[in-house]
């Protein structure tokens, strides 16, 4: 009987120790942060923040002027939103450097 109690106690301690040691999943981002991307593919090319967008996406034809309708934050002075490969991309006006990327699904965010 004592062996059984010790065995049960040992199993209990082992299980509680394992539960405490298990890594906890990170909380999922909320709001529009859930749509942020670090890298994406457009025109068969992989891009990441800090890369330079192709010149076509730096033209007025690709500039998104109604960013509020797409649930995007207002661009800071000297930047604008463009659309690249199903993603909304914030780029510098001067050099086309990619500053921020949101998945195109942000359009449906409510």
JSON list of N, CA and C in Angstrom, two decimals, residues 2-3 7 9-10 17 19 26 28-29 36-37 42 48 60-61 67 71-72 75 81 83 89 99 102 110:
[
{"chain": "A", "resi": 2, "resn": "UNK", "atom": "N", "xyz": [1.94, 1.26, 0.77]},
{"chain": "A", "resi": 2, "resn": "UNK", "atom": "CA", "xyz": [2.83, 2.42, 0.83]},
{"chain": "A", "resi": 2, "resn": "UNK", "atom": "C", "xyz": [3.54, 2.62, -0.50]},
{"chain": "A", "resi": 3, "resn": "UNK", "atom": "N", "xyz": [3.92, 1.50, -1.15]},
{"chain": "A", "resi": 3, "resn": "UNK", "atom": "CA", "xyz": [4.57, 1.60, -2.46]},
{"chain": "A", "resi": 3, "resn": "UNK", "atom": "C", "xyz": [3.62, 2.24, -3.49]},
{"chain": "A", "resi": 7, "resn": "UNK", "atom": "N", "xyz": [4.25, 5.61, -5.48]},
{"chain": "A", "resi": 7, "resn": "UNK", "atom": "CA", "xyz": [4.21, 5.58, -6.94]},
{"chain": "A", "resi": 7, "resn": "UNK", "atom": "C", "xyz": [3.24, 6.63, -7.47]},
{"chain": "A", "resi": 9, "resn": "UNK", "atom": "N", "xyz": [2.21, 9.35, -5.89]},
{"chain": "A", "resi": 9, "resn": "UNK", "atom": "CA", "xyz": [2.76, 10.65, -5.58]},
{"chain": "A", "resi": 9, "resn": "UNK", "atom": "C", "xyz": [3.85, 11.03, -6.59]},
{"chain": "A", "resi": 10, "resn": "UNK", "atom": "N", "xyz": [4.71, 10.08, -6.92]},
{"chain": "A", "resi": 10, "resn": "UNK", "atom": "CA", "xyz": [5.77, 10.32, -7.91]},
{"chain": "A", "resi": 10, "resn": "UNK", "atom": "C", "xyz": [5.20, 10.65, -9.27]},
{"chain": "A", "resi": 17, "resn": "UNK", "atom": "N", "xyz": [5.14, 18.76, -12.78]},
{"chain": "A", "resi": 17, "resn": "UNK", "atom": "CA", "xyz": [6.39, 19.38, -13.22]},
{"chain": "A", "resi": 17, "resn": "UNK", "atom": "C", "xyz": [6.44, 19.53, -14.72]},
{"chain": "A", "resi": 19, "resn": "UNK", "atom": "N", "xyz": [3.85, 19.82, -16.69]},
{"chain": "A", "resi": 19, "resn": "UNK", "atom": "CA", "xyz": [2.87, 20.85, -17.09]},
{"chain": "A", "resi": 19, "resn": "UNK", "atom": "C", "xyz": [3.45, 22.24, -16.89]},
{"chain": "A", "resi": 26, "resn": "UNK", "atom": "N", "xyz": [2.22, 31.73, -27.43]},
{"chain": "A", "resi": 26, "resn": "UNK", "atom": "CA", "xyz": [2.15, 33.18, -27.42]},
{"chain": "A", "resi": 26, "resn": "UNK", "atom": "C", "xyz": [0.73, 33.63, -27.75]},
{"chain": "A", "resi": 28, "resn": "UNK", "atom": "N", "xyz": [-2.15, 35.39, -29.54]},
{"chain": "A", "resi": 28, "resn": "UNK", "atom": "CA", "xyz": [-2.32, 35.79, -30.93]},
{"chain": "A", "resi": 28, "resn": "UNK", "atom": "C", "xyz": [-2.46, 37.31, -31.01]},
{"chain": "A", "resi": 29, "resn": "UNK", "atom": "N", "xyz": [-1.85, 37.93, -32.01]},
{"chain": "A", "resi": 29, "resn": "UNK", "atom": "CA", "xyz": [-1.99, 39.37, -32.15]},
{"chain": "A", "resi": 29, "resn": "UNK", "atom": "C", "xyz": [-3.46, 39.72, -32.40]},
{"chain": "A", "resi": 36, "resn": "UNK", "atom": "N", "xyz": [-0.31, 41.77, -40.00]},
{"chain": "A", "resi": 36, "resn": "UNK", "atom": "CA", "xyz": [1.05, 42.18, -40.34]},
{"chain": "A", "resi": 36, "resn": "UNK", "atom": "C", "xyz": [1.85, 41.02, -40.89]},
{"chain": "A", "resi": 37, "resn": "UNK", "atom": "N", "xyz": [2.65, 41.31, -41.89]},
{"chain": "A", "resi": 37, "resn": "UNK", "atom": "CA", "xyz": [3.54, 40.32, -42.50]},
{"chain": "A", "resi": 37, "resn": "UNK", "atom": "C", "xyz": [4.97, 40.85, -42.42]},
{"chain": "A", "resi": 42, "resn": "UNK", "atom": "N", "xyz": [5.54, 38.72, -54.41]},
{"chain": "A", "resi": 42, "resn": "UNK", "atom": "CA", "xyz": [4.85, 39.49, -55.45]},
{"chain": "A", "resi": 42, "resn": "UNK", "atom": "C", "xyz": [5.68, 39.39, -56.72]},
{"chain": "A", "resi": 48, "resn": "UNK", "atom": "N", "xyz": [10.84, 41.46, -48.32]},
{"chain": "A", "resi": 48, "resn": "UNK", "atom": "CA", "xyz": [10.73, 41.59, -46.87]},
{"chain": "A", "resi": 48, "resn": "UNK", "atom": "C", "xyz": [10.88, 43.07, -46.52]},
{"chain": "A", "resi": 60, "resn": "UNK", "atom": "N", "xyz": [2.09, 56.75, -59.27]},
{"chain": "A", "resi": 60, "resn": "UNK", "atom": "CA", "xyz": [0.77, 57.18, -58.79]},
{"chain": "A", "resi": 60, "resn": "UNK", "atom": "C", "xyz": [-0.35, 56.19, -59.11]},
{"chain": "A", "resi": 61, "resn": "UNK", "atom": "N", "xyz": [-0.21, 55.43, -60.19]},
{"chain": "A", "resi": 61, "resn": "UNK", "atom": "CA", "xyz": [-1.25, 54.45, -60.55]},
{"chain": "A", "resi": 61, "resn": "UNK", "atom": "C", "xyz": [-1.42, 53.38, -59.47]},
{"chain": "A", "resi": 67, "resn": "UNK", "atom": "N", "xyz": [-7.01, 54.67, -48.24]},
{"chain": "A", "resi": 67, "resn": "UNK", "atom": "CA", "xyz": [-6.49, 53.65, -47.33]},
{"chain": "A", "resi": 67, "resn": "UNK", "atom": "C", "xyz": [-7.47, 53.33, -46.20]},
{"chain": "A", "resi": 71, "resn": "UNK", "atom": "N", "xyz": [-9.00, 49.63, -44.30]},
{"chain": "A", "resi": 71, "resn": "UNK", "atom": "CA", "xyz": [-8.64, 49.44, -42.88]},
{"chain": "A", "resi": 71, "resn": "UNK", "atom": "C", "xyz": [-7.15, 49.60, -42.62]},
{"chain": "A", "resi": 72, "resn": "UNK", "atom": "N", "xyz": [-6.50, 50.43, -43.42]},
{"chain": "A", "resi": 72, "resn": "UNK", "atom": "CA", "xyz": [-5.07, 50.68, -43.23]},
{"chain": "A", "resi": 72, "resn": "UNK", "atom": "C", "xyz": [-4.86, 51.95, -42.42]},
{"chain": "A", "resi": 75, "resn": "UNK", "atom": "N", "xyz": [-0.84, 56.80, -43.83]},
{"chain": "A", "resi": 75, "resn": "UNK", "atom": "CA", "xyz": [0.62, 56.80, -44.07]},
{"chain": "A", "resi": 75, "resn": "UNK", "atom": "C", "xyz": [1.25, 58.06, -43.49]},
{"chain": "A", "resi": 81, "resn": "UNK", "atom": "N", "xyz": [0.83, 53.98, -49.35]},
{"chain": "A", "resi": 81, "resn": "UNK", "atom": "CA", "xyz": [0.45, 52.57, -49.47]},
{"chain": "A", "resi": 81, "resn": "UNK", "atom": "C", "xyz": [0.36, 52.19, -50.93]},
{"chain": "A", "resi": 83, "resn": "UNK", "atom": "N", "xyz": [-0.16, 48.33, -53.50]},
{"chain": "A", "resi": 83, "resn": "UNK", "atom": "CA", "xyz": [-0.66, 46.95, -53.46]},
{"chain": "A", "resi": 83, "resn": "UNK", "atom": "C", "xyz": [0.28, 46.07, -54.26]},
{"chain": "A", "resi": 89, "resn": "UNK", "atom": "N", "xyz": [1.31, 47.39, -48.95]},
{"chain": "A", "resi": 89, "resn": "UNK", "atom": "CA", "xyz": [2.71, 47.64, -48.61]},
{"chain": "A", "resi": 89, "resn": "UNK", "atom": "C", "xyz": [2.92, 49.15, -48.45]},
{"chain": "A", "resi": 99, "resn": "UNK", "atom": "N", "xyz": [8.38, 49.58, -45.71]},
{"chain": "A", "resi": 99, "resn": "UNK", "atom": "CA", "xyz": [8.37, 49.88, -44.28]},
{"chain": "A", "resi": 99, "resn": "UNK", "atom": "C", "xyz": [7.44, 48.99, -43.47]},
{"chain": "A", "resi": 102, "resn": "UNK", "atom": "N", "xyz": [0.85, 44.56, -44.75]},
{"chain": "A", "resi": 102, "resn": "UNK", "atom": "CA", "xyz": [-0.35, 43.92, -44.22]},
{"chain": "A", "resi": 102, "resn": "UNK", "atom": "C", "xyz": [-0.90, 42.98, -45.28]},
{"chain": "A", "resi": 110, "resn": "UNK", "atom": "N", "xyz": [-13.14, 43.82, -39.37]},
{"chain": "A", "resi": 110, "resn": "UNK", "atom": "CA", "xyz": [-14.22, 44.63, -38.76]},
{"chain": "A", "resi": 110, "resn": "UNK", "atom": "C", "xyz": [-14.06, 44.65, -37.28]}
]
